[in-house]
Short mmCIF file of N, CA, C and O in Angstrom, two decimals:
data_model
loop_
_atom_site.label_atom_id
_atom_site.label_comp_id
_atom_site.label_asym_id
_atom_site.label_seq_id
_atom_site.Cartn_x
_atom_site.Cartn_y
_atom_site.Cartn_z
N UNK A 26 0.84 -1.18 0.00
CA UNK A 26 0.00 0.00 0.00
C UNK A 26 0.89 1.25 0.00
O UNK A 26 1.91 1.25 0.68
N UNK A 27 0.60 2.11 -0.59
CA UNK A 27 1.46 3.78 -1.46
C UNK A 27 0.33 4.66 -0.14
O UNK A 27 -0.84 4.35 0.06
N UNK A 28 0.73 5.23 0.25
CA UNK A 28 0.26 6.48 0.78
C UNK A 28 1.10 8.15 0.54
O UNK A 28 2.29 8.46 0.65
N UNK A 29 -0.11 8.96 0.17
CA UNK A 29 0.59 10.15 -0.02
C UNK A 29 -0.29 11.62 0.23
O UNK A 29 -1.50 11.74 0.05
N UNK A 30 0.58 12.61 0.65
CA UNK A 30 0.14 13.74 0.83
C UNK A 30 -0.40 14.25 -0.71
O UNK A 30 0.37 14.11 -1.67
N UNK A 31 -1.59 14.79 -0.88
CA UNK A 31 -1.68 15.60 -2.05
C UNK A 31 -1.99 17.11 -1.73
O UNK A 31 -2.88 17.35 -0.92
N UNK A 32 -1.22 18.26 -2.39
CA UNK A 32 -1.35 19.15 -1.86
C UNK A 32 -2.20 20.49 -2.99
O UNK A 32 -1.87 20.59 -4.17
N UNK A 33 -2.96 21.14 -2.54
CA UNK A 33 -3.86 21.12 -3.99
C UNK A 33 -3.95 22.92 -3.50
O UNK A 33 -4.14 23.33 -2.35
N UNK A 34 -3.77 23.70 -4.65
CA UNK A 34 -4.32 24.88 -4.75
C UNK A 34 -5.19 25.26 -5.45
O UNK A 34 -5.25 24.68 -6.53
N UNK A 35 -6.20 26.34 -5.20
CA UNK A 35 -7.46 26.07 -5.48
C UNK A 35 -7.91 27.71 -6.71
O UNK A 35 -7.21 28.68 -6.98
N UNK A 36 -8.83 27.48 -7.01
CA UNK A 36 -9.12 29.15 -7.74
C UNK A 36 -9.63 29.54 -6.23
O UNK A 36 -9.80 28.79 -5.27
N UNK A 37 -9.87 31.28 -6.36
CA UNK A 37 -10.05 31.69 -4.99
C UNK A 37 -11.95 31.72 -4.54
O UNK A 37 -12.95 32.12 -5.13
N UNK A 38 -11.66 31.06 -3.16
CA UNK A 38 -13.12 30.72 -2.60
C UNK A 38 -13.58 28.94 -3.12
O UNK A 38 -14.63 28.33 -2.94
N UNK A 39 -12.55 28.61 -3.66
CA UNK A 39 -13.39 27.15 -4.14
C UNK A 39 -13.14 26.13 -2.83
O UNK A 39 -13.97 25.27 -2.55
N UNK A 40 -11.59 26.38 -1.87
CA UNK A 40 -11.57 25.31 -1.18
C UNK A 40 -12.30 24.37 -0.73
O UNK A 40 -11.98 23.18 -0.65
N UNK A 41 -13.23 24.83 -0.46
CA UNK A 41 -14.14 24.22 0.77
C UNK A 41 -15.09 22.82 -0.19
O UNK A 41 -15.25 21.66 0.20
N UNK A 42 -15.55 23.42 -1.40
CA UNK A 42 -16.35 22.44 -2.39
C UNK A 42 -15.06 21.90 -3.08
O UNK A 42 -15.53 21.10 -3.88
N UNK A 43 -13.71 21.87 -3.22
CA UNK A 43 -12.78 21.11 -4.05
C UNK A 43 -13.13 19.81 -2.49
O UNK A 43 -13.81 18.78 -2.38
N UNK A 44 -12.28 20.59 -1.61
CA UNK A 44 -12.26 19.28 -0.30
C UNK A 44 -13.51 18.53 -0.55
O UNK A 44 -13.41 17.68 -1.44
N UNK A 45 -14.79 18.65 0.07
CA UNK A 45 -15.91 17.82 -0.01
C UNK A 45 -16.03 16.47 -1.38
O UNK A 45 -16.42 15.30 -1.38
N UNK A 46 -15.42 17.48 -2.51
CA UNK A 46 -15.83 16.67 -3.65
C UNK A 46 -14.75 15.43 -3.54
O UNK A 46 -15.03 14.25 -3.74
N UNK A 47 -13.43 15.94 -3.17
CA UNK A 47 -12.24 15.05 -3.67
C UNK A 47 -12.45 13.75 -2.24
O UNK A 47 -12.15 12.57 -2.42
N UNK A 48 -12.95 14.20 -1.04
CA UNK A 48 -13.05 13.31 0.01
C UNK A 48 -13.80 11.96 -0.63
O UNK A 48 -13.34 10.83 -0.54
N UNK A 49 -15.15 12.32 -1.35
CA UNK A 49 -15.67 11.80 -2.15
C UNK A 49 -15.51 10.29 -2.65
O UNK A 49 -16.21 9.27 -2.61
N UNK A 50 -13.70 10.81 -3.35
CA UNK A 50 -13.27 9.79 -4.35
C UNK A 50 -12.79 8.54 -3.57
O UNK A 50 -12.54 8.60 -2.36
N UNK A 51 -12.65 7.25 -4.39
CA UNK A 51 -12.28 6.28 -3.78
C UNK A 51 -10.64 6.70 -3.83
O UNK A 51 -10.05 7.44 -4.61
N UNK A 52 -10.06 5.77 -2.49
CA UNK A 52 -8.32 5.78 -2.58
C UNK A 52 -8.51 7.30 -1.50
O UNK A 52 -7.60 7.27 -0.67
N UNK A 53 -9.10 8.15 -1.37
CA UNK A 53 -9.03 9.08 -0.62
C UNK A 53 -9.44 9.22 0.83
O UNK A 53 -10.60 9.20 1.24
N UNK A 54 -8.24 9.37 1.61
CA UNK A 54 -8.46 9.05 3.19
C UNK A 54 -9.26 10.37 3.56
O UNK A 54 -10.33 10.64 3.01
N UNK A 55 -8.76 11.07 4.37
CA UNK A 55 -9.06 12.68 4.21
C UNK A 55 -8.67 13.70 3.23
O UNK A 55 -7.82 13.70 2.34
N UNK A 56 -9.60 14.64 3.65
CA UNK A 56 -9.22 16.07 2.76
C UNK A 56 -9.65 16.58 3.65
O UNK A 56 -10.47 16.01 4.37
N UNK A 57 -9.09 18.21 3.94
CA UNK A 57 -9.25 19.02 4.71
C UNK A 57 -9.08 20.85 3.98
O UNK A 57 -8.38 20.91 2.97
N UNK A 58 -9.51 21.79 4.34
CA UNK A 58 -9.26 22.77 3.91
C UNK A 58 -8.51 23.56 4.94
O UNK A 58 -8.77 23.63 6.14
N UNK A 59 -7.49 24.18 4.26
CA UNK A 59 -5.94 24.86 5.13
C UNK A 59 -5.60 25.65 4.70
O UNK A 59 -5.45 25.77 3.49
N UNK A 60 -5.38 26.43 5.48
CA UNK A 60 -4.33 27.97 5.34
C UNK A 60 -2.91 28.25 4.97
O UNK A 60 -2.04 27.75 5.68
N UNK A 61 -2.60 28.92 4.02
CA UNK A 61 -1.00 28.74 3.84
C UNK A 61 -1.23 28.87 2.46
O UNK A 61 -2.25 29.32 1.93
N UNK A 62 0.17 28.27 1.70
CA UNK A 62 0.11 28.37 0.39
C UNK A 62 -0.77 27.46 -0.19
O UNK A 62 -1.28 27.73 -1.28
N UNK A 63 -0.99 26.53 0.32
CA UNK A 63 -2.11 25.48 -0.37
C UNK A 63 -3.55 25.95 0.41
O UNK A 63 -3.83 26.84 1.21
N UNK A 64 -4.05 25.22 -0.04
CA UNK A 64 -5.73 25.53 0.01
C UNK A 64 -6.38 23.95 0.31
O UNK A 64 -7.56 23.99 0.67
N UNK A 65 -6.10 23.28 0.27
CA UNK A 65 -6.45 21.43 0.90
C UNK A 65 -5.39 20.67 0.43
O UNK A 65 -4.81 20.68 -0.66
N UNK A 66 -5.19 19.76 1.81
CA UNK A 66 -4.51 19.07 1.71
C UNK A 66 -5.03 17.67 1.86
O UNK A 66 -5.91 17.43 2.69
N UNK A 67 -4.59 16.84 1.19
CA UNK A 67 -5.24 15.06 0.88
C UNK A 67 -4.58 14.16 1.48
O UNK A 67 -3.42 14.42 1.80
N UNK A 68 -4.99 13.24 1.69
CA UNK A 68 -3.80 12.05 2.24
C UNK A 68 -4.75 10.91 1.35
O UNK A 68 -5.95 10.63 1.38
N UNK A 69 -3.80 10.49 0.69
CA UNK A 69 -4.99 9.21 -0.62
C UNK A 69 -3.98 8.19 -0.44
O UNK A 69 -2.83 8.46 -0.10
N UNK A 70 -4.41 6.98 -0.66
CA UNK A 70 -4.26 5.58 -0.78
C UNK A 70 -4.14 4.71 -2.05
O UNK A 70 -5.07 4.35 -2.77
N UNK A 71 -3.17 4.52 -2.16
CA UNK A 71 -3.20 3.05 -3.51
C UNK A 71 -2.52 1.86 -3.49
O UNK A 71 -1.69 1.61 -2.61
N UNK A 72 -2.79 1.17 -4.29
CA UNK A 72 -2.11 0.00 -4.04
C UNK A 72 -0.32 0.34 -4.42
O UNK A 72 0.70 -0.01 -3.82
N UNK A 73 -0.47 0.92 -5.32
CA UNK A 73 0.78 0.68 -6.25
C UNK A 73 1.14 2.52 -6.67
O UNK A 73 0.31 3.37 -6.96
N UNK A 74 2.81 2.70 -6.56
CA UNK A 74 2.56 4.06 -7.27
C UNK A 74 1.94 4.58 -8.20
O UNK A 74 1.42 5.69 -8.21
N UNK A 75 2.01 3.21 -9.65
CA UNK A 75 1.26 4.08 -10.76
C UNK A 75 -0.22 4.10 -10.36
O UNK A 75 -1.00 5.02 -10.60
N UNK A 76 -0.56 2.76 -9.62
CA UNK A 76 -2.05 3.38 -9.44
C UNK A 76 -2.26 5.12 -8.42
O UNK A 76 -2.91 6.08 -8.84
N UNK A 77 -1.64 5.09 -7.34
CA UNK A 77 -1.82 6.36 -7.24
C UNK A 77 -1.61 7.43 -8.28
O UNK A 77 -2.56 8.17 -8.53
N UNK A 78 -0.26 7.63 -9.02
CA UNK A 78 -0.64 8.54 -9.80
C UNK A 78 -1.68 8.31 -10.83
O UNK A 78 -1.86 9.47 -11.17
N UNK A 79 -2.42 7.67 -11.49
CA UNK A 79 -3.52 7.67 -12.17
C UNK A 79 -4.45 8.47 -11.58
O UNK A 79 -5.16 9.37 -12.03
N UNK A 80 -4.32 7.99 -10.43
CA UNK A 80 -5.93 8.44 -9.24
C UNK A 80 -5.82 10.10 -8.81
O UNK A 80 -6.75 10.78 -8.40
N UNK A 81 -4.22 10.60 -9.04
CA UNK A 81 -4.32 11.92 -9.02
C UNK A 81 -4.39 12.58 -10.61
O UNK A 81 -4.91 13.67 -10.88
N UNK A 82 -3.93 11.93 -11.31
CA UNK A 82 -4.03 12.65 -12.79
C UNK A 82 -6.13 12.66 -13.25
O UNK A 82 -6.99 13.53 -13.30
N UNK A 83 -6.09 11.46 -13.43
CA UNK A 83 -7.53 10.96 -13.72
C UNK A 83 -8.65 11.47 -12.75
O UNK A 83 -9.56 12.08 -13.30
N UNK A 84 -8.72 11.29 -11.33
CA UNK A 84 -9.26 11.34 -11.26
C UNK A 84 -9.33 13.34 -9.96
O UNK A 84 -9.97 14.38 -10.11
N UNK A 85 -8.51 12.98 -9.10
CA UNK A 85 -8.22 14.36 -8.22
C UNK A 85 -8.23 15.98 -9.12
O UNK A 85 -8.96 16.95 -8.90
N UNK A 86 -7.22 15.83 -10.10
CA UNK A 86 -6.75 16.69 -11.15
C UNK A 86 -8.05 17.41 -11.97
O UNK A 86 -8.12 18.57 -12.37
N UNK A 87 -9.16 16.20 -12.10
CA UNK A 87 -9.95 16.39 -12.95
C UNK A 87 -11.44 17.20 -12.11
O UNK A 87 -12.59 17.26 -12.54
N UNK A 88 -10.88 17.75 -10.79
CA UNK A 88 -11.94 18.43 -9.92
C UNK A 88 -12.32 19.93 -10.10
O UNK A 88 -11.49 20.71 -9.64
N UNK A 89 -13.11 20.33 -10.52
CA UNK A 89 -13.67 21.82 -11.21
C UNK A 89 -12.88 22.68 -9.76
O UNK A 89 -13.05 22.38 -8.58
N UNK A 90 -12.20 23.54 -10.18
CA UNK A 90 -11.73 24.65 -9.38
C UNK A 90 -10.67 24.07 -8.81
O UNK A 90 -11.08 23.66 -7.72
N UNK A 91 -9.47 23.78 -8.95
CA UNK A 91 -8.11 23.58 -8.21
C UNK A 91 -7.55 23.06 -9.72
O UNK A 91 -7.91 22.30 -10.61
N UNK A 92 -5.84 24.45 -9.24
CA UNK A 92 -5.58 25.01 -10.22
C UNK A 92 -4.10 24.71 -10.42
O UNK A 92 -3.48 25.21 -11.36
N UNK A 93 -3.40 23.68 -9.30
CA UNK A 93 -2.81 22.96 -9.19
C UNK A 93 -2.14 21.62 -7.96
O UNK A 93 -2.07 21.96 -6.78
N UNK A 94 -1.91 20.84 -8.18
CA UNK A 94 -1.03 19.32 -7.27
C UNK A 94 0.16 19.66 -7.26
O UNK A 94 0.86 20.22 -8.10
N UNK A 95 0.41 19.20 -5.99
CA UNK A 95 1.97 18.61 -5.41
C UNK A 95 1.75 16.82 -4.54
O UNK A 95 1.60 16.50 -3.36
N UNK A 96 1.80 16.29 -5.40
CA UNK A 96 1.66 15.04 -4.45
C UNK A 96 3.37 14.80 -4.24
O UNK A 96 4.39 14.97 -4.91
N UNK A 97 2.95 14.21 -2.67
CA UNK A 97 4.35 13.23 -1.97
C UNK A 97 3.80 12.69 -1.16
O UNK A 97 3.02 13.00 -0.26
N UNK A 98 4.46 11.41 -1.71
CA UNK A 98 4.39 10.27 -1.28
C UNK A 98 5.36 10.33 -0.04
O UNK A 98 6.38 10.94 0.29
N UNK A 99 4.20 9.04 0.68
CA UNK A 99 4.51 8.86 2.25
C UNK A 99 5.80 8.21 2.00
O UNK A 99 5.67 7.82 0.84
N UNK A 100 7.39 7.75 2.55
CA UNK A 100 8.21 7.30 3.03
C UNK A 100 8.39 6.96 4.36
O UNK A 100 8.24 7.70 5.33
N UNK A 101 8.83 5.35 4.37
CA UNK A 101 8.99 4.91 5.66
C UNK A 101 10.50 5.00 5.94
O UNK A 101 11.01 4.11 5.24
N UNK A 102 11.48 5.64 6.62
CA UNK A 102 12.81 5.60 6.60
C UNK A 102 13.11 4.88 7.92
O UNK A 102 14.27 4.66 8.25
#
């Protein structure tokens, strides 16, 4: 199992309906809306890296109003 932060900036005022929608998706643990340079931050689930990145290209990416991703992936050191 891949776990990773996704870090999402939004057009202005959308946070709150990007979070709700993306919580939504399958593979997605939380979403929350946050202050700072980002605007929600994700913590999503996959089996496999490429399946996570699919699940942020395909499906996160593809959420009306957020205007860009930073995903990183969890590391166990």
């Amino acid at each position: 199992m891949v776990q990773a932060y996704i870090l999402i900036q939004t057009e202005v005022g959308k946070a709150s309906i990007v979070a709700e929608t993306i919580a939504k998706l399958p593979g997605v643990i939380q979403a929350e809306d946050v202050t700072g340079p980002y605007d929600v931050i994700v913590r999503a689930q996959a089996d496999t890296v490429d399946e996570l990145g699919r699940m942020v290209v395909a499906r996160v990416q593809q959420v009306e109003g957020i205007t860009r991703t930073l995903t990183c992936p969890v590391v166990h050191l």
